[in-house]
Short mmCIF file of N, CA and C in Angstrom, two decimals:
data_model
loop_
_atom_site.label_atom_id
_atom_site.label_comp_id
_atom_site.label_asym_id
_atom_site.label_seq_id
_atom_site.Cartn_x
_atom_site.Cartn_y
_atom_site.Cartn_z
N UNK Y 1 -39.66 -158.30 24.40
CA UNK Y 1 -39.16 -158.92 25.60
C UNK Y 1 -38.61 -157.88 26.58
N UNK Y 2 -37.87 -156.89 26.06
CA UNK Y 2 -37.32 -155.85 26.91
C UNK Y 2 -38.42 -155.04 27.57
N UNK Y 3 -39.49 -154.77 26.85
CA UNK Y 3 -40.61 -154.01 27.41
C UNK Y 3 -41.26 -154.79 28.55
N UNK Y 4 -41.43 -156.08 28.36
CA UNK Y 4 -42.05 -156.92 29.38
C UNK Y 4 -41.14 -157.00 30.61
N UNK Y 5 -39.85 -157.17 30.42
CA UNK Y 5 -38.90 -157.23 31.53
C UNK Y 5 -38.87 -155.91 32.29
N UNK Y 6 -38.84 -154.81 31.56
CA UNK Y 6 -38.85 -153.49 32.19
C UNK Y 6 -40.13 -153.27 32.98
N UNK Y 7 -41.25 -153.66 32.40
CA UNK Y 7 -42.53 -153.51 33.09
C UNK Y 7 -42.59 -154.38 34.35
N UNK Y 8 -42.05 -155.59 34.27
CA UNK Y 8 -42.02 -156.49 35.42
C UNK Y 8 -41.16 -155.91 36.55
N UNK Y 9 -39.99 -155.37 36.23
CA UNK Y 9 -39.15 -154.74 37.24
C UNK Y 9 -39.83 -153.53 37.86
N UNK Y 10 -40.52 -152.76 37.06
CA UNK Y 10 -41.23 -151.58 37.56
C UNK Y 10 -42.34 -151.98 38.54
N UNK Y 11 -43.09 -153.02 38.20
CA UNK Y 11 -44.16 -153.49 39.08
C UNK Y 11 -43.57 -154.02 40.40
N UNK Y 12 -42.49 -154.79 40.33
CA UNK Y 12 -41.86 -155.31 41.55
C UNK Y 12 -41.34 -154.16 42.41
N UNK Y 13 -40.73 -153.17 41.80
CA UNK Y 13 -40.20 -152.02 42.54
C UNK Y 13 -41.33 -151.26 43.25
N UNK Y 14 -42.41 -151.01 42.56
CA UNK Y 14 -43.54 -150.27 43.14
C UNK Y 14 -44.15 -151.08 44.29
N UNK Y 15 -44.36 -152.36 44.10
CA UNK Y 15 -44.92 -153.20 45.16
C UNK Y 15 -43.98 -153.26 46.37
N UNK Y 16 -42.72 -153.41 46.13
CA UNK Y 16 -41.75 -153.47 47.23
C UNK Y 16 -41.72 -152.16 48.00
N UNK Y 17 -41.70 -151.04 47.32
CA UNK Y 17 -41.67 -149.72 47.97
C UNK Y 17 -42.94 -149.48 48.77
N UNK Y 18 -44.09 -149.82 48.22
CA UNK Y 18 -45.35 -149.58 48.94
C UNK Y 18 -45.47 -150.48 50.16
N UNK Y 19 -44.95 -151.68 50.12
CA UNK Y 19 -44.99 -152.56 51.29
C UNK Y 19 -44.12 -152.02 52.40
N UNK Y 20 -42.94 -151.54 52.08
CA UNK Y 20 -42.05 -150.98 53.09
C UNK Y 20 -42.67 -149.74 53.71
N UNK Y 21 -43.31 -148.91 52.93
CA UNK Y 21 -43.93 -147.69 53.46
C UNK Y 21 -45.04 -148.03 54.44
N UNK Y 22 -45.85 -148.99 54.15
CA UNK Y 22 -46.93 -149.39 55.05
C UNK Y 22 -46.39 -149.96 56.35
N UNK Y 23 -45.32 -150.72 56.30
CA UNK Y 23 -44.73 -151.31 57.49
C UNK Y 23 -44.23 -150.22 58.43
N UNK Y 24 -43.50 -149.24 57.91
CA UNK Y 24 -42.97 -148.19 58.79
C UNK Y 24 -44.11 -147.34 59.35
N UNK Y 25 -45.14 -147.13 58.60
CA UNK Y 25 -46.29 -146.36 59.09
C UNK Y 25 -46.96 -147.08 60.26
N UNK Y 26 -47.08 -148.38 60.17
CA UNK Y 26 -47.67 -149.16 61.25
C UNK Y 26 -46.82 -149.06 62.51
N UNK Y 27 -45.49 -149.12 62.36
CA UNK Y 27 -44.61 -149.02 63.51
C UNK Y 27 -44.76 -147.67 64.20
N UNK Y 28 -44.91 -146.60 63.47
CA UNK Y 28 -45.08 -145.27 64.06
C UNK Y 28 -46.39 -145.21 64.82
N UNK Y 29 -47.44 -145.75 64.27
CA UNK Y 29 -48.73 -145.72 64.95
C UNK Y 29 -48.67 -146.47 66.28
N UNK Y 30 -47.93 -147.55 66.35
CA UNK Y 30 -47.83 -148.32 67.59
C UNK Y 30 -47.11 -147.57 68.69
N UNK Y 31 -46.29 -146.57 68.35
CA UNK Y 31 -45.53 -145.82 69.34
C UNK Y 31 -46.28 -144.59 69.85
N UNK Y 32 -47.45 -144.29 69.32
CA UNK Y 32 -48.20 -143.13 69.78
C UNK Y 32 -48.63 -143.33 71.23
N UNK Y 33 -48.54 -142.26 72.06
CA UNK Y 33 -48.94 -142.40 73.46
C UNK Y 33 -50.44 -142.54 73.62
N UNK Y 34 -50.84 -143.18 74.70
CA UNK Y 34 -52.25 -143.33 74.99
C UNK Y 34 -52.77 -142.05 75.64
N UNK Y 35 -54.03 -141.77 75.46
CA UNK Y 35 -54.62 -140.54 75.97
C UNK Y 35 -54.63 -140.48 77.49
N UNK Y 36 -54.60 -141.62 78.17
CA UNK Y 36 -54.67 -141.63 79.62
C UNK Y 36 -53.31 -141.46 80.30
N UNK Y 37 -52.22 -141.33 79.54
CA UNK Y 37 -50.90 -141.12 80.12
C UNK Y 37 -50.76 -139.66 80.53
N UNK Y 38 -50.17 -139.39 81.71
CA UNK Y 38 -50.04 -138.00 82.17
C UNK Y 38 -49.02 -137.23 81.34
N UNK Y 39 -49.23 -135.92 81.27
CA UNK Y 39 -48.29 -135.05 80.58
C UNK Y 39 -48.02 -133.82 81.44
N UNK Y 40 -46.86 -133.24 81.26
CA UNK Y 40 -46.46 -132.07 82.02
C UNK Y 40 -46.98 -130.80 81.36
N UNK Y 41 -47.48 -129.90 82.19
CA UNK Y 41 -47.93 -128.59 81.73
C UNK Y 41 -47.35 -127.54 82.68
N UNK Y 42 -46.77 -126.48 82.12
CA UNK Y 42 -46.23 -125.38 82.90
C UNK Y 42 -46.86 -124.09 82.38
N UNK Y 43 -47.45 -123.32 83.29
CA UNK Y 43 -48.04 -122.03 82.94
C UNK Y 43 -47.32 -120.96 83.73
N UNK Y 44 -46.70 -120.03 83.02
CA UNK Y 44 -45.90 -118.97 83.62
C UNK Y 44 -46.64 -117.64 83.42
N UNK Y 45 -47.10 -117.03 84.53
CA UNK Y 45 -47.86 -115.78 84.48
C UNK Y 45 -46.95 -114.68 85.01
N UNK Y 46 -46.72 -113.64 84.20
CA UNK Y 46 -45.68 -112.66 84.50
C UNK Y 46 -46.02 -111.28 83.93
N UNK Y 47 -45.18 -110.30 84.32
CA UNK Y 47 -45.13 -108.98 83.70
C UNK Y 47 -43.66 -108.68 83.46
N UNK Y 48 -43.34 -107.96 82.40
CA UNK Y 48 -41.96 -107.57 82.14
C UNK Y 48 -41.91 -106.17 81.53
N UNK Y 49 -40.76 -105.55 81.60
CA UNK Y 49 -40.63 -104.19 81.08
C UNK Y 49 -39.80 -104.11 79.80
N UNK Y 50 -39.33 -105.24 79.26
CA UNK Y 50 -38.50 -105.23 78.05
C UNK Y 50 -38.93 -106.35 77.10
N UNK Y 51 -38.64 -106.16 75.84
CA UNK Y 51 -38.87 -107.17 74.83
C UNK Y 51 -37.72 -108.18 74.87
N UNK Y 52 -38.05 -109.46 74.77
CA UNK Y 52 -37.03 -110.51 74.78
C UNK Y 52 -37.68 -111.82 74.37
N UNK Y 53 -36.95 -112.92 74.50
CA UNK Y 53 -37.47 -114.25 74.20
C UNK Y 53 -37.34 -115.09 75.47
N UNK Y 54 -38.48 -115.51 76.02
CA UNK Y 54 -38.51 -116.37 77.20
C UNK Y 54 -38.66 -117.82 76.73
N UNK Y 55 -38.15 -118.74 77.55
CA UNK Y 55 -38.23 -120.17 77.22
C UNK Y 55 -38.68 -120.95 78.44
N UNK Y 56 -39.44 -121.99 78.19
CA UNK Y 56 -39.69 -123.03 79.18
C UNK Y 56 -39.07 -124.29 78.59
N UNK Y 57 -38.10 -124.85 79.33
CA UNK Y 57 -37.29 -125.93 78.78
C UNK Y 57 -37.35 -127.17 79.67
N UNK Y 58 -37.33 -128.31 79.03
CA UNK Y 58 -37.15 -129.57 79.73
C UNK Y 58 -35.96 -130.25 79.05
N UNK Y 59 -34.89 -130.45 79.82
CA UNK Y 59 -33.65 -130.99 79.27
C UNK Y 59 -33.38 -132.39 79.79
N UNK Y 60 -32.59 -133.12 79.03
CA UNK Y 60 -32.15 -134.47 79.38
C UNK Y 60 -33.31 -135.43 79.65
N UNK Y 61 -34.27 -135.42 78.75
CA UNK Y 61 -35.38 -136.37 78.81
C UNK Y 61 -34.86 -137.70 78.26
N UNK Y 62 -34.97 -138.75 79.05
CA UNK Y 62 -34.44 -140.04 78.63
C UNK Y 62 -35.31 -140.66 77.54
N UNK Y 63 -34.70 -140.94 76.40
CA UNK Y 63 -35.39 -141.61 75.30
C UNK Y 63 -35.17 -143.11 75.42
N UNK Y 64 -33.93 -143.52 75.59
CA UNK Y 64 -33.55 -144.91 75.84
C UNK Y 64 -32.19 -144.90 76.53
N UNK Y 65 -31.52 -146.03 76.59
CA UNK Y 65 -30.26 -146.12 77.32
C UNK Y 65 -29.17 -145.25 76.72
N UNK Y 66 -29.26 -144.94 75.44
CA UNK Y 66 -28.21 -144.21 74.75
C UNK Y 66 -28.58 -142.78 74.37
N UNK Y 67 -29.85 -142.42 74.45
CA UNK Y 67 -30.27 -141.12 73.94
C UNK Y 67 -31.05 -140.31 74.97
N UNK Y 68 -30.85 -138.99 74.90
CA UNK Y 68 -31.68 -138.05 75.64
C UNK Y 68 -32.12 -136.97 74.65
N UNK Y 69 -33.17 -136.26 75.02
CA UNK Y 69 -33.63 -135.17 74.16
C UNK Y 69 -33.93 -133.95 75.02
N UNK Y 70 -34.00 -132.80 74.36
CA UNK Y 70 -34.29 -131.53 75.01
C UNK Y 70 -35.47 -130.89 74.28
N UNK Y 71 -36.42 -130.34 75.05
CA UNK Y 71 -37.56 -129.65 74.45
C UNK Y 71 -37.55 -128.22 74.97
N UNK Y 72 -37.51 -127.25 74.06
CA UNK Y 72 -37.51 -125.84 74.42
C UNK Y 72 -38.72 -125.18 73.77
N UNK Y 73 -39.56 -124.59 74.59
CA UNK Y 73 -40.72 -123.86 74.09
C UNK Y 73 -40.41 -122.38 74.28
N UNK Y 74 -40.36 -121.64 73.18
CA UNK Y 74 -39.96 -120.24 73.24
C UNK Y 74 -41.14 -119.33 72.91
N UNK Y 75 -41.10 -118.13 73.48
CA UNK Y 75 -42.12 -117.14 73.17
C UNK Y 75 -41.49 -115.76 73.20
N UNK Y 76 -41.77 -114.97 72.17
CA UNK Y 76 -41.34 -113.58 72.14
C UNK Y 76 -42.23 -112.81 73.10
N UNK Y 77 -41.61 -112.08 74.03
CA UNK Y 77 -42.38 -111.33 75.01
C UNK Y 77 -42.16 -109.84 74.77
N UNK Y 78 -43.16 -109.06 75.15
CA UNK Y 78 -43.12 -107.61 75.01
C UNK Y 78 -43.42 -106.98 76.36
N UNK Y 79 -43.05 -105.71 76.54
CA UNK Y 79 -43.38 -105.05 77.81
C UNK Y 79 -44.89 -105.10 78.07
N UNK Y 80 -45.24 -105.39 79.32
CA UNK Y 80 -46.65 -105.54 79.67
C UNK Y 80 -46.96 -104.76 80.94
N UNK Y 81 -48.17 -104.21 80.99
CA UNK Y 81 -48.63 -103.57 82.23
C UNK Y 81 -49.59 -104.49 82.97
N UNK Y 82 -50.15 -105.44 82.24
CA UNK Y 82 -51.01 -106.45 82.87
C UNK Y 82 -50.31 -107.80 82.73
N UNK Y 83 -50.87 -108.81 83.37
CA UNK Y 83 -50.25 -110.14 83.34
C UNK Y 83 -50.30 -110.73 81.95
N UNK Y 84 -49.24 -111.41 81.59
CA UNK Y 84 -49.16 -112.16 80.35
C UNK Y 84 -48.86 -113.61 80.71
N UNK Y 85 -49.14 -114.55 79.81
CA UNK Y 85 -49.03 -115.97 80.13
C UNK Y 85 -48.26 -116.69 79.03
N UNK Y 86 -47.35 -117.56 79.46
CA UNK Y 86 -46.71 -118.52 78.55
C UNK Y 86 -47.13 -119.90 79.03
N UNK Y 87 -47.71 -120.68 78.12
CA UNK Y 87 -48.11 -122.05 78.45
C UNK Y 87 -47.23 -123.02 77.68
N UNK Y 88 -46.72 -124.00 78.40
CA UNK Y 88 -45.93 -125.06 77.78
C UNK Y 88 -46.57 -126.39 78.11
N UNK Y 89 -47.00 -127.10 77.08
CA UNK Y 89 -47.60 -128.42 77.25
C UNK Y 89 -46.71 -129.45 76.58
N UNK Y 90 -46.17 -130.37 77.37
CA UNK Y 90 -45.26 -131.37 76.87
C UNK Y 90 -46.03 -132.66 76.62
N UNK Y 91 -45.57 -133.45 75.66
CA UNK Y 91 -46.21 -134.72 75.34
C UNK Y 91 -46.08 -135.71 76.49
N UNK Y 92 -47.00 -136.69 76.57
CA UNK Y 92 -46.88 -137.74 77.59
C UNK Y 92 -45.52 -138.44 77.49
N UNK Y 93 -45.07 -138.96 78.60
CA UNK Y 93 -43.79 -139.66 78.72
C UNK Y 93 -42.58 -138.75 78.55
N UNK Y 94 -42.78 -137.42 78.60
CA UNK Y 94 -41.67 -136.49 78.58
C UNK Y 94 -41.59 -135.83 79.94
N UNK Y 95 -40.73 -136.35 80.79
CA UNK Y 95 -40.52 -135.75 82.10
C UNK Y 95 -39.07 -136.01 82.50
N UNK Y 96 -38.43 -134.96 82.96
CA UNK Y 96 -37.04 -135.09 83.41
C UNK Y 96 -36.87 -134.30 84.69
N UNK Y 97 -35.70 -134.38 85.27
CA UNK Y 97 -35.37 -133.66 86.49
C UNK Y 97 -34.88 -132.24 86.19
N UNK Y 98 -34.85 -131.85 84.93
CA UNK Y 98 -34.34 -130.54 84.56
C UNK Y 98 -35.41 -129.74 83.83
N UNK Y 99 -36.21 -129.02 84.61
CA UNK Y 99 -37.24 -128.14 84.05
C UNK Y 99 -36.81 -126.72 84.39
N UNK Y 100 -36.66 -125.88 83.37
CA UNK Y 100 -36.04 -124.57 83.54
C UNK Y 100 -36.87 -123.50 82.82
N UNK Y 101 -37.00 -122.34 83.46
CA UNK Y 101 -37.58 -121.15 82.83
C UNK Y 101 -36.44 -120.20 82.54
N UNK Y 102 -36.30 -119.78 81.30
CA UNK Y 102 -35.23 -118.87 80.90
C UNK Y 102 -35.86 -117.52 80.60
N UNK Y 103 -35.33 -116.46 81.23
CA UNK Y 103 -35.92 -115.13 81.13
C UNK Y 103 -35.27 -114.24 80.07
N UNK Y 104 -34.71 -114.82 79.06
CA UNK Y 104 -34.18 -114.07 77.93
C UNK Y 104 -32.78 -113.55 78.16
N UNK Y 105 -32.01 -113.46 77.07
CA UNK Y 105 -30.63 -113.02 77.20
C UNK Y 105 -30.28 -111.82 76.32
N UNK Y 106 -31.29 -111.09 75.84
CA UNK Y 106 -31.02 -109.94 74.99
C UNK Y 106 -30.70 -108.69 75.80
N UNK Y 107 -31.45 -108.45 76.87
CA UNK Y 107 -31.29 -107.22 77.63
C UNK Y 107 -31.65 -107.44 79.10
N UNK Y 108 -31.07 -106.62 79.96
CA UNK Y 108 -31.46 -106.67 81.37
C UNK Y 108 -32.88 -106.17 81.49
N UNK Y 109 -33.64 -106.73 82.44
CA UNK Y 109 -35.06 -106.39 82.55
C UNK Y 109 -35.57 -106.64 83.94
N UNK Y 110 -36.76 -106.12 84.21
CA UNK Y 110 -37.50 -106.44 85.43
C UNK Y 110 -38.62 -107.41 85.06
N UNK Y 111 -38.84 -108.40 85.92
CA UNK Y 111 -39.90 -109.38 85.70
C UNK Y 111 -40.63 -109.56 87.02
N UNK Y 112 -41.95 -109.46 86.98
CA UNK Y 112 -42.78 -109.78 88.14
C UNK Y 112 -43.49 -111.09 87.85
N UNK Y 113 -43.29 -112.07 88.73
CA UNK Y 113 -43.94 -113.37 88.55
C UNK Y 113 -45.23 -113.37 89.36
N UNK Y 114 -46.35 -113.50 88.68
CA UNK Y 114 -47.63 -113.62 89.37
C UNK Y 114 -47.81 -115.03 89.91
N UNK Y 115 -47.54 -116.02 89.05
CA UNK Y 115 -47.64 -117.42 89.47
C UNK Y 115 -47.00 -118.32 88.43
N UNK Y 116 -46.65 -119.51 88.90
CA UNK Y 116 -46.19 -120.58 88.03
C UNK Y 116 -47.03 -121.80 88.39
N UNK Y 117 -47.85 -122.25 87.45
CA UNK Y 117 -48.68 -123.44 87.64
C UNK Y 117 -47.99 -124.62 86.97
N UNK Y 118 -47.76 -125.67 87.74
CA UNK Y 118 -47.10 -126.86 87.22
C UNK Y 118 -48.02 -128.04 87.46
N UNK Y 119 -48.33 -128.79 86.41
CA UNK Y 119 -49.19 -129.96 86.59
C UNK Y 119 -48.65 -131.14 85.80
N UNK Y 120 -48.91 -132.32 86.35
CA UNK Y 120 -48.55 -133.57 85.70
C UNK Y 120 -49.68 -134.54 86.01
N UNK Y 121 -50.50 -134.83 85.02
CA UNK Y 121 -51.69 -135.64 85.26
C UNK Y 121 -52.64 -134.87 86.16
N UNK Y 122 -53.06 -135.49 87.26
CA UNK Y 122 -53.99 -134.82 88.17
C UNK Y 122 -53.28 -134.20 89.38
N UNK Y 123 -51.95 -134.12 89.36
CA UNK Y 123 -51.19 -133.48 90.43
C UNK Y 123 -50.76 -132.10 89.94
N UNK Y 124 -50.98 -131.06 90.76
CA UNK Y 124 -50.54 -129.73 90.33
C UNK Y 124 -50.06 -128.90 91.52
N UNK Y 125 -49.21 -127.95 91.19
CA UNK Y 125 -48.67 -126.99 92.16
C UNK Y 125 -48.91 -125.59 91.62
N UNK Y 126 -49.36 -124.70 92.49
CA UNK Y 126 -49.59 -123.31 92.16
C UNK Y 126 -48.60 -122.49 92.98
N UNK Y 127 -47.49 -122.10 92.36
CA UNK Y 127 -46.46 -121.33 93.04
C UNK Y 127 -46.77 -119.84 92.83
N UNK Y 128 -47.13 -119.13 93.90
CA UNK Y 128 -47.52 -117.74 93.72
C UNK Y 128 -47.06 -116.82 94.85
N UNK Y 129 -46.20 -117.30 95.73
CA UNK Y 129 -45.72 -116.46 96.83
C UNK Y 129 -44.20 -116.59 96.96
N UNK Y 130 -43.61 -115.66 97.68
CA UNK Y 130 -42.18 -115.70 97.94
C UNK Y 130 -41.81 -117.02 98.63
N UNK Y 131 -42.64 -117.47 99.55
CA UNK Y 131 -42.38 -118.73 100.25
C UNK Y 131 -42.40 -119.92 99.29
N UNK Y 132 -43.37 -119.94 98.36
CA UNK Y 132 -43.42 -121.00 97.35
C UNK Y 132 -42.16 -120.99 96.49
N UNK Y 133 -41.74 -119.79 96.08
CA UNK Y 133 -40.55 -119.67 95.24
C UNK Y 133 -39.31 -120.17 95.98
N UNK Y 134 -39.18 -119.79 97.25
CA UNK Y 134 -38.03 -120.25 98.04
C UNK Y 134 -38.02 -121.76 98.19
N UNK Y 135 -39.18 -122.35 98.35
CA UNK Y 135 -39.29 -123.79 98.60
C UNK Y 135 -39.07 -124.63 97.34
N UNK Y 136 -39.55 -124.15 96.18
CA UNK Y 136 -39.59 -125.00 94.99
C UNK Y 136 -38.74 -124.55 93.80
N UNK Y 137 -38.11 -123.37 93.89
CA UNK Y 137 -37.37 -122.85 92.74
C UNK Y 137 -35.94 -122.48 93.11
N UNK Y 138 -35.05 -122.56 92.13
CA UNK Y 138 -33.67 -122.13 92.29
C UNK Y 138 -33.41 -121.04 91.24
N UNK Y 139 -32.99 -119.86 91.70
CA UNK Y 139 -32.70 -118.72 90.83
C UNK Y 139 -31.19 -118.64 90.66
N UNK Y 140 -30.71 -118.51 89.43
CA UNK Y 140 -29.27 -118.46 89.24
C UNK Y 140 -28.71 -117.06 89.50
N UNK Y 141 -27.41 -116.90 89.34
CA UNK Y 141 -26.71 -115.67 89.73
C UNK Y 141 -27.05 -114.47 88.85
N UNK Y 142 -27.72 -114.68 87.72
CA UNK Y 142 -28.08 -113.58 86.83
C UNK Y 142 -29.40 -112.92 87.23
N UNK Y 143 -29.99 -113.37 88.35
CA UNK Y 143 -31.28 -112.85 88.82
C UNK Y 143 -31.11 -112.25 90.21
N UNK Y 144 -31.59 -111.02 90.37
CA UNK Y 144 -31.63 -110.37 91.68
C UNK Y 144 -33.09 -110.40 92.12
N UNK Y 145 -33.32 -110.96 93.32
CA UNK Y 145 -34.69 -111.10 93.82
C UNK Y 145 -34.98 -110.08 94.91
N UNK Y 146 -36.20 -109.57 94.90
CA UNK Y 146 -36.71 -108.77 96.01
C UNK Y 146 -37.22 -109.76 97.04
N UNK Y 147 -36.72 -109.69 98.25
CA UNK Y 147 -37.07 -110.70 99.25
C UNK Y 147 -38.49 -110.59 99.78
N UNK Y 148 -39.20 -109.50 99.48
CA UNK Y 148 -40.55 -109.31 100.00
C UNK Y 148 -41.63 -109.37 98.94
N UNK Y 149 -41.25 -109.52 97.66
CA UNK Y 149 -42.26 -109.55 96.60
C UNK Y 149 -41.84 -110.56 95.54
N UNK Y 150 -42.64 -110.64 94.49
CA UNK Y 150 -42.37 -111.55 93.37
C UNK Y 150 -41.61 -110.85 92.25
N UNK Y 151 -40.94 -109.74 92.56
CA UNK Y 151 -40.22 -108.96 91.55
C UNK Y 151 -38.78 -109.44 91.43
N UNK Y 152 -38.34 -109.57 90.18
CA UNK Y 152 -36.98 -109.98 89.86
C UNK Y 152 -36.36 -108.96 88.93
N UNK Y 153 -35.04 -108.88 88.96
CA UNK Y 153 -34.29 -108.10 87.98
C UNK Y 153 -33.20 -109.00 87.43
N UNK Y 154 -32.98 -108.92 86.14
CA UNK Y 154 -31.88 -109.70 85.56
C UNK Y 154 -30.66 -108.80 85.46
N UNK Y 155 -29.47 -109.39 85.54
CA UNK Y 155 -28.25 -108.58 85.48
C UNK Y 155 -27.18 -109.33 84.70
N UNK Y 156 -26.33 -108.54 84.05
CA UNK Y 156 -25.18 -109.08 83.33
C UNK Y 156 -24.04 -109.32 84.32
N UNK Y 157 -23.33 -110.40 84.09
CA UNK Y 157 -22.13 -110.69 84.86
C UNK Y 157 -21.03 -110.99 83.84
N UNK Y 158 -19.96 -110.21 83.89
CA UNK Y 158 -18.85 -110.35 82.94
C UNK Y 158 -19.33 -110.33 81.49
N UNK Y 159 -20.30 -109.46 81.20
CA UNK Y 159 -20.82 -109.31 79.85
C UNK Y 159 -21.82 -110.37 79.43
N UNK Y 160 -22.12 -111.32 80.29
CA UNK Y 160 -23.05 -112.41 79.94
C UNK Y 160 -24.38 -112.21 80.65
N UNK Y 161 -25.46 -112.66 80.00
CA UNK Y 161 -26.80 -112.59 80.57
C UNK Y 161 -27.50 -113.92 80.29
N UNK Y 162 -27.73 -114.70 81.34
CA UNK Y 162 -28.35 -116.01 81.20
C UNK Y 162 -29.25 -116.29 82.41
N UNK Y 163 -30.31 -115.49 82.62
CA UNK Y 163 -31.14 -115.67 83.81
C UNK Y 163 -32.07 -116.88 83.70
N UNK Y 164 -31.92 -117.81 84.64
CA UNK Y 164 -32.76 -119.01 84.62
C UNK Y 164 -33.33 -119.30 86.00
N UNK Y 165 -34.49 -119.92 85.98
CA UNK Y 165 -35.16 -120.39 87.19
C UNK Y 165 -35.36 -121.89 86.99
N UNK Y 166 -34.82 -122.68 87.92
CA UNK Y 166 -34.93 -124.14 87.82
C UNK Y 166 -35.92 -124.64 88.85
N UNK Y 167 -36.76 -125.57 88.45
CA UNK Y 167 -37.69 -126.20 89.39
C UNK Y 167 -36.92 -127.27 90.16
N UNK Y 168 -37.02 -127.23 91.48
CA UNK Y 168 -36.26 -128.15 92.32
C UNK Y 168 -36.73 -129.59 92.12
N UNK Y 169 -35.79 -130.52 92.29
CA UNK Y 169 -36.08 -131.95 92.15
C UNK Y 169 -37.13 -132.42 93.13
N UNK Y 170 -37.20 -131.81 94.31
CA UNK Y 170 -38.19 -132.24 95.30
C UNK Y 170 -39.61 -132.06 94.77
N UNK Y 171 -39.87 -131.00 94.03
CA UNK Y 171 -41.20 -130.80 93.42
C UNK Y 171 -41.42 -131.79 92.28
N UNK Y 172 -40.41 -131.99 91.45
CA UNK Y 172 -40.53 -132.93 90.32
C UNK Y 172 -40.79 -134.34 90.83
N UNK Y 173 -40.14 -134.73 91.94
CA UNK Y 173 -40.38 -136.04 92.53
C UNK Y 173 -41.83 -136.19 92.97
N UNK Y 174 -42.43 -135.13 93.50
CA UNK Y 174 -43.83 -135.19 93.92
C UNK Y 174 -44.77 -135.31 92.71
N UNK Y 175 -44.39 -134.77 91.58
CA UNK Y 175 -45.21 -134.90 90.37
C UNK Y 175 -45.27 -136.34 89.88
N UNK Y 176 -44.20 -137.08 90.08
CA UNK Y 176 -44.07 -138.43 89.52
C UNK Y 176 -44.78 -139.50 90.35
N UNK Y 177 -45.40 -139.16 91.43
CA UNK Y 177 -46.06 -140.17 92.27
C UNK Y 177 -47.18 -140.84 91.56
#
């Protein structure tokens, strides 16, 4: 009798566990984005003279009324004499007003920006001139800009180094049309 009872409990437990697993799997599949939904892509083409870690970040992405998330795509960069590229492709339905390029905080460096390509679905912007940078980007106090070229230098202030370039909300608003 004990063997039969034990076997019966084991069968019920296995059936119950497998049913719950299938249910949660179905719920996950229903939340997958559709292929036709637009997604954000940022391509950063640059040259630098120092090794560091660059990031392309999207912060405060609204998940629901109570939650936000942050996505940081990092790449180890090395000194380059030719252009190098960092590509960041974000999943559909991930778009916020805070898109930031971080130029590393290990050491002061020179960075030449060849272009920044930003696309969302079939809308794209190719930022490749000083005028484009002035119109669509905000450089923080840790960056010294050459007013006639795409050359930047990062600098420490009070021992801190946090050079960031933020994409202006006016450009992000145009992506969302």
